[in-house]
Short mmCIF file of C-alpha atoms in Angstrom, two decimals:
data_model
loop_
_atom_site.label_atom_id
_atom_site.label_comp_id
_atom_site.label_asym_id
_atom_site.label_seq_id
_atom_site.Cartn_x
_atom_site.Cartn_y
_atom_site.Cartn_z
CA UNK A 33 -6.20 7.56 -35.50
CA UNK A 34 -4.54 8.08 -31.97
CA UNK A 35 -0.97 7.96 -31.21
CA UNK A 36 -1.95 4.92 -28.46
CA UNK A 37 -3.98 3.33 -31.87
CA UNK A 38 -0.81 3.70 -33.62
CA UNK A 39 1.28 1.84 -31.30
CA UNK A 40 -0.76 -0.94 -30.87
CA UNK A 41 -1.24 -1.63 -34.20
CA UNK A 42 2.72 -1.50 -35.26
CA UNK A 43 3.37 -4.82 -33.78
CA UNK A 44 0.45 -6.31 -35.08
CA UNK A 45 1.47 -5.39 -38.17
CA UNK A 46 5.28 -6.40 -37.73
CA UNK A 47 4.12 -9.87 -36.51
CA UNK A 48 1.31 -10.49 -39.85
CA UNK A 49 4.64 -9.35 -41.83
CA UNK A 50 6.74 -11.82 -40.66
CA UNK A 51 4.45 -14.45 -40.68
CA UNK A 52 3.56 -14.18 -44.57
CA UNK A 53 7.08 -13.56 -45.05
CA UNK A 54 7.61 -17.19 -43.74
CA UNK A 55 4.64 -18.32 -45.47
CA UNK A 56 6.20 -17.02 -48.85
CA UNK A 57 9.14 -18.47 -48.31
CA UNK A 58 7.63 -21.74 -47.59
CA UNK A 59 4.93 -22.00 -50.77
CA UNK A 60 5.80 -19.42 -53.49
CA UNK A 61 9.72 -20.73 -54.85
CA UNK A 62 8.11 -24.40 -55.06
CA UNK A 63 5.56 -22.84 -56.58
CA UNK A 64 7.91 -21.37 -59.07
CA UNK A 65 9.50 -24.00 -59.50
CA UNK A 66 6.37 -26.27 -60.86
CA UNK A 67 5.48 -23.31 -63.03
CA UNK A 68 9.30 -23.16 -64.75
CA UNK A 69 8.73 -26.88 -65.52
CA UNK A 70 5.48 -26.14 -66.91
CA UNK A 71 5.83 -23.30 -69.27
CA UNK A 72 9.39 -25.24 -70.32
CA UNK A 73 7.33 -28.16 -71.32
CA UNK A 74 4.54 -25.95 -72.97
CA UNK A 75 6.70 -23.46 -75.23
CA UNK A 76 9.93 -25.69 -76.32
CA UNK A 77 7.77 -26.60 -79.03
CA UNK A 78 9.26 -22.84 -80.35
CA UNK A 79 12.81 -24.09 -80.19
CA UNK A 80 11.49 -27.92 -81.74
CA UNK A 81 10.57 -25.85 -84.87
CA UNK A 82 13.86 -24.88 -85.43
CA UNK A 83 14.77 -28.43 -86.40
CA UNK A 84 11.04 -30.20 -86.50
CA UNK A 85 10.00 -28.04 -89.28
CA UNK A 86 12.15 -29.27 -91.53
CA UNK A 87 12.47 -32.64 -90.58
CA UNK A 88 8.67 -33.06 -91.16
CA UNK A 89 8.46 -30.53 -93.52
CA UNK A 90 6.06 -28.40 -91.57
CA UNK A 91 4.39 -25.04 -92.85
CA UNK A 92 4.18 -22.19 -90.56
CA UNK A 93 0.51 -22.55 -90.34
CA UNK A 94 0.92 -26.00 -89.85
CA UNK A 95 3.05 -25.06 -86.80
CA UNK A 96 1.46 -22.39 -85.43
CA UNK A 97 -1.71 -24.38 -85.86
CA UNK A 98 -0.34 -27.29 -83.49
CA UNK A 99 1.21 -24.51 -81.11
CA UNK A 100 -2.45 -23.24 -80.51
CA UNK A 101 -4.17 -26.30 -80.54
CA UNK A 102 -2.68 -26.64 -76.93
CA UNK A 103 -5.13 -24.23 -75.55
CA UNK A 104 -7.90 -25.84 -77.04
CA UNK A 105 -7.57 -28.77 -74.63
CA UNK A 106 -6.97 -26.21 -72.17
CA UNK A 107 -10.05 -24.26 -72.91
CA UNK A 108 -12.63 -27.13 -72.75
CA UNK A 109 -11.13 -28.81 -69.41
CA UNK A 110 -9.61 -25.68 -67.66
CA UNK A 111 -13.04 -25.02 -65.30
CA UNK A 112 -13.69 -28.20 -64.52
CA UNK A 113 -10.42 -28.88 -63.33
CA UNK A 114 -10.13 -25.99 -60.91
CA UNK A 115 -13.38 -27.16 -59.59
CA UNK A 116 -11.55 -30.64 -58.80
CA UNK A 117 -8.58 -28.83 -57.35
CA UNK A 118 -11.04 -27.02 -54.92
CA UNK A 119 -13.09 -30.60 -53.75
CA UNK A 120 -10.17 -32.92 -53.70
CA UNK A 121 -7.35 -30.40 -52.76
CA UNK A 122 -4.20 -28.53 -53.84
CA UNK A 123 -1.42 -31.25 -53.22
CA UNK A 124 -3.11 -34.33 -54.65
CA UNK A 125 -4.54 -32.15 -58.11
CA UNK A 126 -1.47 -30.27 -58.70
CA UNK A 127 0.55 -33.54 -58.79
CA UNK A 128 -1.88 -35.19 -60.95
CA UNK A 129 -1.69 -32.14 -63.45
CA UNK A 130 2.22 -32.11 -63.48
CA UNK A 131 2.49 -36.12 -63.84
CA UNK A 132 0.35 -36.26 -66.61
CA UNK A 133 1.81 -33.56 -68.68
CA UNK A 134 5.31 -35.00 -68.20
CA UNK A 135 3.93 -38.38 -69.88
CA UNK A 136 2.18 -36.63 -72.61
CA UNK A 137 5.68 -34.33 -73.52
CA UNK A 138 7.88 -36.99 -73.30
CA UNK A 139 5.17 -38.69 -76.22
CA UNK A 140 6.11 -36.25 -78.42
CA UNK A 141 8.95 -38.00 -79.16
CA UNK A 142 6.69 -40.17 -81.44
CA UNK A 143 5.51 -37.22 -84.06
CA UNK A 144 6.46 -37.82 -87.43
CA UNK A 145 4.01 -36.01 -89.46
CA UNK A 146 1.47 -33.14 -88.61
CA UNK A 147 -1.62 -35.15 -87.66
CA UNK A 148 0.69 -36.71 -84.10
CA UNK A 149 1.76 -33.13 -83.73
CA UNK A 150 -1.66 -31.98 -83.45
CA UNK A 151 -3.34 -34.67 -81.55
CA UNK A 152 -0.23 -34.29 -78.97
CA UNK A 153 -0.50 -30.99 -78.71
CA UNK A 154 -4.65 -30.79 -77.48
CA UNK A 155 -3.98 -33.85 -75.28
CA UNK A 156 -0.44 -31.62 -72.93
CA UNK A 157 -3.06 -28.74 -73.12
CA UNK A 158 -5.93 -30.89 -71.65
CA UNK A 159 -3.64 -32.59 -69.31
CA UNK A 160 -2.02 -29.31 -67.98
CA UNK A 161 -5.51 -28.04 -67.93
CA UNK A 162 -6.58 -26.07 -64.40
CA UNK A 163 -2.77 -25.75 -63.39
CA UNK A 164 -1.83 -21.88 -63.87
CA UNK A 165 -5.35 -20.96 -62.46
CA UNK A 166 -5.40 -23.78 -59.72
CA UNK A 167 -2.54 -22.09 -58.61
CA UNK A 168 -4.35 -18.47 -58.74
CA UNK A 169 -6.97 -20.49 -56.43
CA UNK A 170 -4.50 -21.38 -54.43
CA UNK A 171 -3.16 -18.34 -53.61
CA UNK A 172 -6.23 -17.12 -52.55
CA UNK A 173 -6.21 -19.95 -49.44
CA UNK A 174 -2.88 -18.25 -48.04
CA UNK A 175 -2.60 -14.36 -48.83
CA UNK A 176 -5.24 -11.14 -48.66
CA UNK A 177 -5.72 -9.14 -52.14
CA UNK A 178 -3.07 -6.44 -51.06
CA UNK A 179 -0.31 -8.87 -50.69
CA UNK A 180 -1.14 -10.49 -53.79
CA UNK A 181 -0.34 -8.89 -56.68
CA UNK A 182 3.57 -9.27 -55.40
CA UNK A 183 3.38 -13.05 -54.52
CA UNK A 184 2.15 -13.62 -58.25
CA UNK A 185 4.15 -11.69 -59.75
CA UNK A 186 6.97 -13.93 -57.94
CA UNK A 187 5.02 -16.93 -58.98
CA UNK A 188 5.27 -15.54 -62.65
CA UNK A 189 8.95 -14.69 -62.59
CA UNK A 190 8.86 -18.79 -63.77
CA UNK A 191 7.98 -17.00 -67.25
CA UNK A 192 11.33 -15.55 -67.71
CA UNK A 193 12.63 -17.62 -65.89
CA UNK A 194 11.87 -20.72 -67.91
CA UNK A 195 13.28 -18.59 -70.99
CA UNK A 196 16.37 -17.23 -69.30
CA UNK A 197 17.65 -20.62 -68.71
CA UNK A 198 15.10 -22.92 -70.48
CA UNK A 199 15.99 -21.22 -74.34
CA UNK A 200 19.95 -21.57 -74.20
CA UNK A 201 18.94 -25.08 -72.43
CA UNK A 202 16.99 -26.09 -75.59
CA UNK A 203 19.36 -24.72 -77.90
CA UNK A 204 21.80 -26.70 -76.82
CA UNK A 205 20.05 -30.22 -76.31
CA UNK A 206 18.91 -29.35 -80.38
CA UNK A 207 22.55 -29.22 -81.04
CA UNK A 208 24.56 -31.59 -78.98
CA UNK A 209 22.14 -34.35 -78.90
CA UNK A 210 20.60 -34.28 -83.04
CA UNK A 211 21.57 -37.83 -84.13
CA UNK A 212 22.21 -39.45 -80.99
CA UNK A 213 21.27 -42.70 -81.11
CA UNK A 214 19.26 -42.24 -84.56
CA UNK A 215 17.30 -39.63 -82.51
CA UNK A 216 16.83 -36.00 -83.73
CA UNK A 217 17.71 -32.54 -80.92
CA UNK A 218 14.07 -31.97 -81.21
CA UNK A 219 13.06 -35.64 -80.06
CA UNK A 220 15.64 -35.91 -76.97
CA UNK A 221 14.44 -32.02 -75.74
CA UNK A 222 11.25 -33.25 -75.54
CA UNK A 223 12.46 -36.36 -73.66
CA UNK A 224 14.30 -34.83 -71.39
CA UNK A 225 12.54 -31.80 -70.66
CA UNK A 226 9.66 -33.85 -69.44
CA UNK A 227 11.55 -35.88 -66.83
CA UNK A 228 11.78 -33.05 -64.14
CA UNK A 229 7.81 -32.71 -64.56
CA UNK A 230 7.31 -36.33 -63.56
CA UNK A 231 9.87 -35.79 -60.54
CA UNK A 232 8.57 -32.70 -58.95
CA UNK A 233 4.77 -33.95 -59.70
CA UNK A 234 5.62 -36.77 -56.92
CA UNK A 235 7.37 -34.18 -54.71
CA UNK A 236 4.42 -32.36 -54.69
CA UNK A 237 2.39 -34.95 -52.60
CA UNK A 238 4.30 -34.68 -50.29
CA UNK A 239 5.27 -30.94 -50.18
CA UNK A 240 2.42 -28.71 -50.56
CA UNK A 241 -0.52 -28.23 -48.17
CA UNK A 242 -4.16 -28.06 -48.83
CA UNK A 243 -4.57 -24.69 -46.92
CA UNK A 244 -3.95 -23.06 -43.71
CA UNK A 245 -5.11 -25.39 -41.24
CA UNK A 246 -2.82 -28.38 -42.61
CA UNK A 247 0.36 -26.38 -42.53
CA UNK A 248 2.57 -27.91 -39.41
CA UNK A 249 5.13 -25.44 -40.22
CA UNK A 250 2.90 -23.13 -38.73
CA UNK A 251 1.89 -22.35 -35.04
CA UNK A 252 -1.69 -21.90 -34.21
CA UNK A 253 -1.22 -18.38 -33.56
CA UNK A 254 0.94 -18.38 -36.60
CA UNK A 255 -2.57 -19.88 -38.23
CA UNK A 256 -5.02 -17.37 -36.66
CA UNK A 257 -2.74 -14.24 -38.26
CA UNK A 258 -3.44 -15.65 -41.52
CA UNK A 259 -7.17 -16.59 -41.37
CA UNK A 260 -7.58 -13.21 -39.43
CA UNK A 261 -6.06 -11.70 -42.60
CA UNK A 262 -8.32 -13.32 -45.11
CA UNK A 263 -11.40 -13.10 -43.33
CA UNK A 264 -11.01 -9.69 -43.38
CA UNK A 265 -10.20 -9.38 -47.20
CA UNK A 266 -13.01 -11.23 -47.85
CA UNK A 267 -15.02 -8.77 -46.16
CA UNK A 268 -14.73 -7.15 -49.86
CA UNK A 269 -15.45 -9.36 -51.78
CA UNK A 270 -18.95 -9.21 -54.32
CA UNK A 271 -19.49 -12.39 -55.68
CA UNK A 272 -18.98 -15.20 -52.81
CA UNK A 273 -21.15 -18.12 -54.08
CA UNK A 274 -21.86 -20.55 -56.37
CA UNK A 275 -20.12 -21.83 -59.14
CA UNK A 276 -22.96 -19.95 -61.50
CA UNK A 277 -22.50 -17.16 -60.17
CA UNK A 278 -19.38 -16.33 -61.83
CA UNK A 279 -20.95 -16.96 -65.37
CA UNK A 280 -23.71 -14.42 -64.38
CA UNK A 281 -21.06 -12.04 -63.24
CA UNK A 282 -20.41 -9.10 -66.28
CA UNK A 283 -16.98 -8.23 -64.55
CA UNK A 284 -16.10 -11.63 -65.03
CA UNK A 285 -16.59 -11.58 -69.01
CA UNK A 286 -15.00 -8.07 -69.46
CA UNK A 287 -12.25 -9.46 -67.71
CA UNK A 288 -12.29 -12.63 -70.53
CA UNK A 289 -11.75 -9.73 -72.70
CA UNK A 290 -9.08 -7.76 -71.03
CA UNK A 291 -6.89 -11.20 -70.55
CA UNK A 292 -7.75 -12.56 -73.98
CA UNK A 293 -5.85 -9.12 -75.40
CA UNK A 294 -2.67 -9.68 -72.93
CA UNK A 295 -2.09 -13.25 -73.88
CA UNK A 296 -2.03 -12.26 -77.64
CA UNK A 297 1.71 -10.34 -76.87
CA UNK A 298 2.16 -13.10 -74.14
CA UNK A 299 2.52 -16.27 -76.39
CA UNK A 300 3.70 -14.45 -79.41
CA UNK A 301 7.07 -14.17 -77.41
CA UNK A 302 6.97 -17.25 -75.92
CA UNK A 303 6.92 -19.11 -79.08
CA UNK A 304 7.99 -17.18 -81.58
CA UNK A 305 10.49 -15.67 -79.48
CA UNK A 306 13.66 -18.38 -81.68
CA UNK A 307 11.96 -17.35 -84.69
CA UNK A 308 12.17 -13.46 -83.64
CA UNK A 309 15.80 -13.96 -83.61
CA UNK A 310 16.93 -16.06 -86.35
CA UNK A 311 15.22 -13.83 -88.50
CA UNK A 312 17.53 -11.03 -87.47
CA UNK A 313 20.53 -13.36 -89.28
CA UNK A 314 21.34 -15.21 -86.20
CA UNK A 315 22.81 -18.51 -87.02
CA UNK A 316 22.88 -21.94 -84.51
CA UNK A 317 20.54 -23.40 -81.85
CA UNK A 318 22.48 -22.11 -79.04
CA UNK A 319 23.39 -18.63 -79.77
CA UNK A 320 19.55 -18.08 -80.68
CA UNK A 321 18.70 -19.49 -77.45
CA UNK A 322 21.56 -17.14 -75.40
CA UNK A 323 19.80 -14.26 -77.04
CA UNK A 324 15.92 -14.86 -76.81
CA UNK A 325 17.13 -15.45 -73.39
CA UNK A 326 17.59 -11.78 -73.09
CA UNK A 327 13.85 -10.29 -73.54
CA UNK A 328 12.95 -12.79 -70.53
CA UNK A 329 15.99 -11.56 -68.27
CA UNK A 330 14.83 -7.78 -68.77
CA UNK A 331 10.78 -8.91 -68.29
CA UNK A 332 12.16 -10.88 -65.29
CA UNK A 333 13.29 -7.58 -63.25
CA UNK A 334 9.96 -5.62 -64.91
CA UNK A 335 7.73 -7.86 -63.34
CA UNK A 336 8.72 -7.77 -59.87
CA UNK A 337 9.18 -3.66 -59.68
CA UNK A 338 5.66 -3.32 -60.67
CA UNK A 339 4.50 -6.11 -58.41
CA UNK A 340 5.89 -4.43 -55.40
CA UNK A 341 4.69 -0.94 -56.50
CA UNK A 342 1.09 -2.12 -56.95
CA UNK A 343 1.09 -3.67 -53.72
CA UNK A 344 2.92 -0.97 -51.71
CA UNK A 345 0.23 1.71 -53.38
CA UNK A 346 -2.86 -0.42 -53.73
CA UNK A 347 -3.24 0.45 -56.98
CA UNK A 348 -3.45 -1.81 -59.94
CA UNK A 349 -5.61 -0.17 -63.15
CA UNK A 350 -2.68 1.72 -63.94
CA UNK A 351 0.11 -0.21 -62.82
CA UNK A 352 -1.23 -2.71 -65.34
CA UNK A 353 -2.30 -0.37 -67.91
CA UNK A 354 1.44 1.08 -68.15
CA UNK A 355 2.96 -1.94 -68.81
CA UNK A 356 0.10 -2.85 -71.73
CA UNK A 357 1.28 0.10 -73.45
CA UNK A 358 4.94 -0.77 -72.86
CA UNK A 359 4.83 -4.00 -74.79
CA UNK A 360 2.23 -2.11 -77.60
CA UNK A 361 5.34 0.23 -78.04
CA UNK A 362 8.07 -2.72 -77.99
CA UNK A 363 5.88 -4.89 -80.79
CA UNK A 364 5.84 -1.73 -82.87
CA UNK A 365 9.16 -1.29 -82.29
CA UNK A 366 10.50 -4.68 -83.23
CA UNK A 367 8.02 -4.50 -86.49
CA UNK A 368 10.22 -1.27 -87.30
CA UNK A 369 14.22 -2.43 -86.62
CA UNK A 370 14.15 -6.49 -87.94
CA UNK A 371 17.09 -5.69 -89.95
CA UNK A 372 19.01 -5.39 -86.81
CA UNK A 373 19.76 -8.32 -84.16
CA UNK A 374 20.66 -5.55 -81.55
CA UNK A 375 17.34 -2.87 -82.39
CA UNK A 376 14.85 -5.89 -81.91
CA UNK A 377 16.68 -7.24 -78.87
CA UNK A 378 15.66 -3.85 -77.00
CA UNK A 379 12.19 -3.93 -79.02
CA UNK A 380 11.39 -7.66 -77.92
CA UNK A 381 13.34 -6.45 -74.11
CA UNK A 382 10.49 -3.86 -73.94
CA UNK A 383 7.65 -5.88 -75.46
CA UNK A 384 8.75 -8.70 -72.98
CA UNK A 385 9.16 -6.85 -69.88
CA UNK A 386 5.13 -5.18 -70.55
CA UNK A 387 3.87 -7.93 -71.63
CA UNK A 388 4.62 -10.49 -69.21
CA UNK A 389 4.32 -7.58 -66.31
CA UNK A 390 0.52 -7.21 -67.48
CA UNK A 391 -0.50 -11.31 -66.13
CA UNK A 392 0.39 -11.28 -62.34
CA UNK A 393 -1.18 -7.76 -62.02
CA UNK A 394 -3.94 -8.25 -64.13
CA UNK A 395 -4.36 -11.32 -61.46
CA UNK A 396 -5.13 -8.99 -58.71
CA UNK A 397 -8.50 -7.82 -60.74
CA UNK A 398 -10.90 -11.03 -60.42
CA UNK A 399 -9.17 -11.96 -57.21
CA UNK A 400 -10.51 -8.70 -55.66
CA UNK A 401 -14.44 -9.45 -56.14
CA UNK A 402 -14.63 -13.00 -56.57
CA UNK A 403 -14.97 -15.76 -53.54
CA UNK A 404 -16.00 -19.24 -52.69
CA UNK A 405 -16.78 -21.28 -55.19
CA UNK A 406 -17.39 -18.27 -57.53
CA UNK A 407 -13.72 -18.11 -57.34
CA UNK A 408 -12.94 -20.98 -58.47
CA UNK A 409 -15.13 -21.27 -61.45
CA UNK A 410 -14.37 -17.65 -62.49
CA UNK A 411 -10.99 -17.71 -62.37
CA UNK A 412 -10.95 -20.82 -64.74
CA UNK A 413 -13.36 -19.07 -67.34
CA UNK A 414 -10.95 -16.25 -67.42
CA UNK A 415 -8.06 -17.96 -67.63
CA UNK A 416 -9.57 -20.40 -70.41
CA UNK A 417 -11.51 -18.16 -72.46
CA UNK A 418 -8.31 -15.54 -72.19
CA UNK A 419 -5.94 -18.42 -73.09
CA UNK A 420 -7.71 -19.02 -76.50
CA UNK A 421 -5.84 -16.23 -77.57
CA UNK A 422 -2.84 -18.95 -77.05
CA UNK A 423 -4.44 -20.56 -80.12
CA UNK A 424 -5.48 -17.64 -81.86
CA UNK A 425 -2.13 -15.66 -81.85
CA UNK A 426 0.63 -18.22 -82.92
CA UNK A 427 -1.70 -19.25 -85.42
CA UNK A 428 -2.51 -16.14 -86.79
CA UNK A 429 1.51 -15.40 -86.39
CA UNK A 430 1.98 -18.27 -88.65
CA UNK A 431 -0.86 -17.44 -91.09
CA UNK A 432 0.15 -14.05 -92.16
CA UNK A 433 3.70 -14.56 -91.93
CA UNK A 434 2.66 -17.32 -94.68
CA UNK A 435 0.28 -14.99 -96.61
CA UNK A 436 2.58 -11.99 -96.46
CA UNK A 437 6.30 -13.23 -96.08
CA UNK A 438 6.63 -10.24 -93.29
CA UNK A 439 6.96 -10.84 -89.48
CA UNK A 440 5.96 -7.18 -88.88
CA UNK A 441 2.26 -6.99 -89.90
CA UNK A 442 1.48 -9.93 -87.02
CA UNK A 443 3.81 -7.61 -84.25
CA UNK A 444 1.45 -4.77 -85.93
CA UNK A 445 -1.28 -7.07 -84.73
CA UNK A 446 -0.42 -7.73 -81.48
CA UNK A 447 0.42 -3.89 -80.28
CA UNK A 448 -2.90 -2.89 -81.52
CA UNK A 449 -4.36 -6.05 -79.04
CA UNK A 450 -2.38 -4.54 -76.21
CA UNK A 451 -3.59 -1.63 -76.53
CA UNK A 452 -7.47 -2.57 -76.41
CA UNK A 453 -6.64 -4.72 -73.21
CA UNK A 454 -5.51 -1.12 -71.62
CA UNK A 455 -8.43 0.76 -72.48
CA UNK A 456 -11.11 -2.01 -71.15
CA UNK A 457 -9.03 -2.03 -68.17
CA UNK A 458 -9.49 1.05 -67.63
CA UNK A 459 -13.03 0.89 -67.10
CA UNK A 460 -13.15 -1.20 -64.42
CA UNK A 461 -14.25 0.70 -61.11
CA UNK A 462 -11.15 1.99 -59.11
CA UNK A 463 -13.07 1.52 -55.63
CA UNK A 464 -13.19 -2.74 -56.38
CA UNK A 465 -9.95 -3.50 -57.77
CA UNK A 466 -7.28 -1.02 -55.74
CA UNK A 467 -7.46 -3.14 -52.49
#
């Protein structure tokens, strides 16, 4: 390149910075926002068993049961959701999504034996179908690959977010409010939890923009830096086509795989995380909540160091196989010191902070090859058929700590699923994904 090359391109570059610094600023923190509010209302079923199990006398299959039994609703509506969200638009589908999964948690106010609890539980996963990967989509309409990896792994700072203050939130509803007005903790949590999902669900119709062109906090030239941007990143792309093209797409199934392993360690935490603690000899709703607060805060800072690093390298096969082997190593960990509340606080810290590093990057994988309407469809089979392992893993949690009476053969489990997901990453091709 030429030193007159050079110094034309610096400002060019200066200006595209600025303008998807102003474009992050605008989207991503509502973004975050919606997606606190969401995993709130989709794990505080892990603090409700701290009370709800033995209110309603609830096994812990019978619990983890209805904790997976959300991602079956997911599973069967998740694609065509996303395909809605791409027809009728961002603003109007999001907000549909988040009102409806406000009305259904708020419902669960009404379970009083394990049948409700079930039925309630498929019906918030079908209604908060298409949501996580919606936004994914979304994404997509606003940044290239190489500045994506970072503005998802901000997106998925809601994760530890929700648990930093979400758990000691929880705990403390389940304490102060338990026999308020004949209610129990675990019936006004749910109540109240679900009220900021029906606010922000209106908000979003009249926040968020369908895409580029219907931003008016942008200037046209403001507008033409961004398209420029994507047009160009979707020079790269493989698979820009129909929705069946994604099903016939082999990357997209290995992928299944590779996701399926990361959500195993992923909802483990999320909602056993209460469980994880008390076990330790922890005693009342709100110190348990302080302290499962602390895997999230530590995950939290992990997530947005390797986002940055991917993104400033271009390199994500082993900035995501890293932290897979991080969280293998914290689940073994935590298997080996559950006598101590301290020991498994840095165990479950470590296991957190891979484990919820691995999503946003492993993001940056399909994102990199698939386009169009291919995108949309595959991103929803990935994210459903990878999210059955939401169903699979608390259940299985529940199972053998029922069979066994050990919470360290499941932790065994889940390191061993961790560390499959980082080999079959591993063979993807470095030339399609490090963009």
């Amino acid at each position: 390149m030429s030193m007159s090359t050079a110094t034309a391109e610096a400002p060019d570059l200066a200006r595209e910075n600025a303008v998807f610094r102003k474009v992050v600023r605008r989207i991503v923190p509502f973004l975050i926002l919606c997606y606190v509010v969401s995993y709130l209302d989709r794990v505080n079923v892990g603090f409700a068993k701290l009370q709800m199990s033995d209110d309603l006398a609830f096994s812990e299959a019978a619990y983890g049961l209805g904790a997976g039994l959300f991602f079956i609703g997911y599973f069967l509506f998740e694609v065509p959701s996303n395909l809605i969200l791409q027809r009728v638009g961002a603003r109007t589908w999001i907000a549909r999504i988040m009102i409806s999964w406000g009305l259904v948690s708020a419902a669960f106010v009404f379970v009083n034996n394990e049948a409700t609890f079930y039925v309630l539980r498929f019906l918030l996963g079908a209604a908060e179908a298409g949501f996580y990967p919606g936004v994914i989509l979304y994404c997509t309409y606003w940044f290239p690959s190489h500045r994506r990896a970072r503005v998802i792994a901000m997106f998925m700072s809601a994760i530890p977010v929700a648990g930093i203050f979400g758990n000691p939130l929880s705990g403390w509803i389940l304490d102060r409010f338990d026999g308020v007005s004949g209610w129990h903790g675990w019936q006004w949590m749910f109540l109240l939890e679900a009220i900021p999902a029906l606010i922000i669900g209106v908000l979003t119709l009249f926040y968020l923009d369908n895409g580029v062109r219907d931003a008016k906090w942008l200037s046209d030239e403001e507008k033409t830096v961004v398209e420029r941007a994507l047009a160009e990143d979707t020079a790269h792309q493989t698979v820009h086509g129909k929705v069946w093209d994604a099903f016939r797409e082999p990357k997209v199934w290995l992928l299944c795989l590779v996701y399926f392993c990361f959500v195993m360690g992923q909802y483990a935490l999320t909602f056993w995380m209460p469980t994880f603690v008390e076990s330790t000899g922890i005693e009342g709703n709100l110190a348990i909540g302080v302290l499962s607060a602390v895997p999230f805060l530590t995950a939290l800072v992990a997530m947005n160091l390797f986002g940055r690093s991917a993104d400033k390298h271009r390199e994500r096969r082993w900035h995501l196989v890293i932290p897979s082997l991080m969280g293998a190593v914290g689940f073994t960990l935590a298997a080996s010191w559950s006598g101590s509340t301290v020991l498994s606080l840095i165990a479950l810290s470590f296991a957190a902070a891979g484990v919820l590093t691995c999503a946003p990057l492993f993001w940056s994988l399909p994102t990199a090859f698939l386009g169009g309407a291919a995108a949309a469809a595959g991103l929803a089979v990935i994210n459903s058929v990878g999210n059955l392992a939401g169903f699979v893993s608390p259940y299985m949690i529940g199972a053998v700590k029922d069979a066994t009476g050990s919470s360290s053969v499941p932790m065994y489990i889940l390191a061993f699923s961790l560390v499959v997901g980082a080999a079959v990453v591993l063979t993807t091709k470095k030339d399609v994904v490090n963009r």
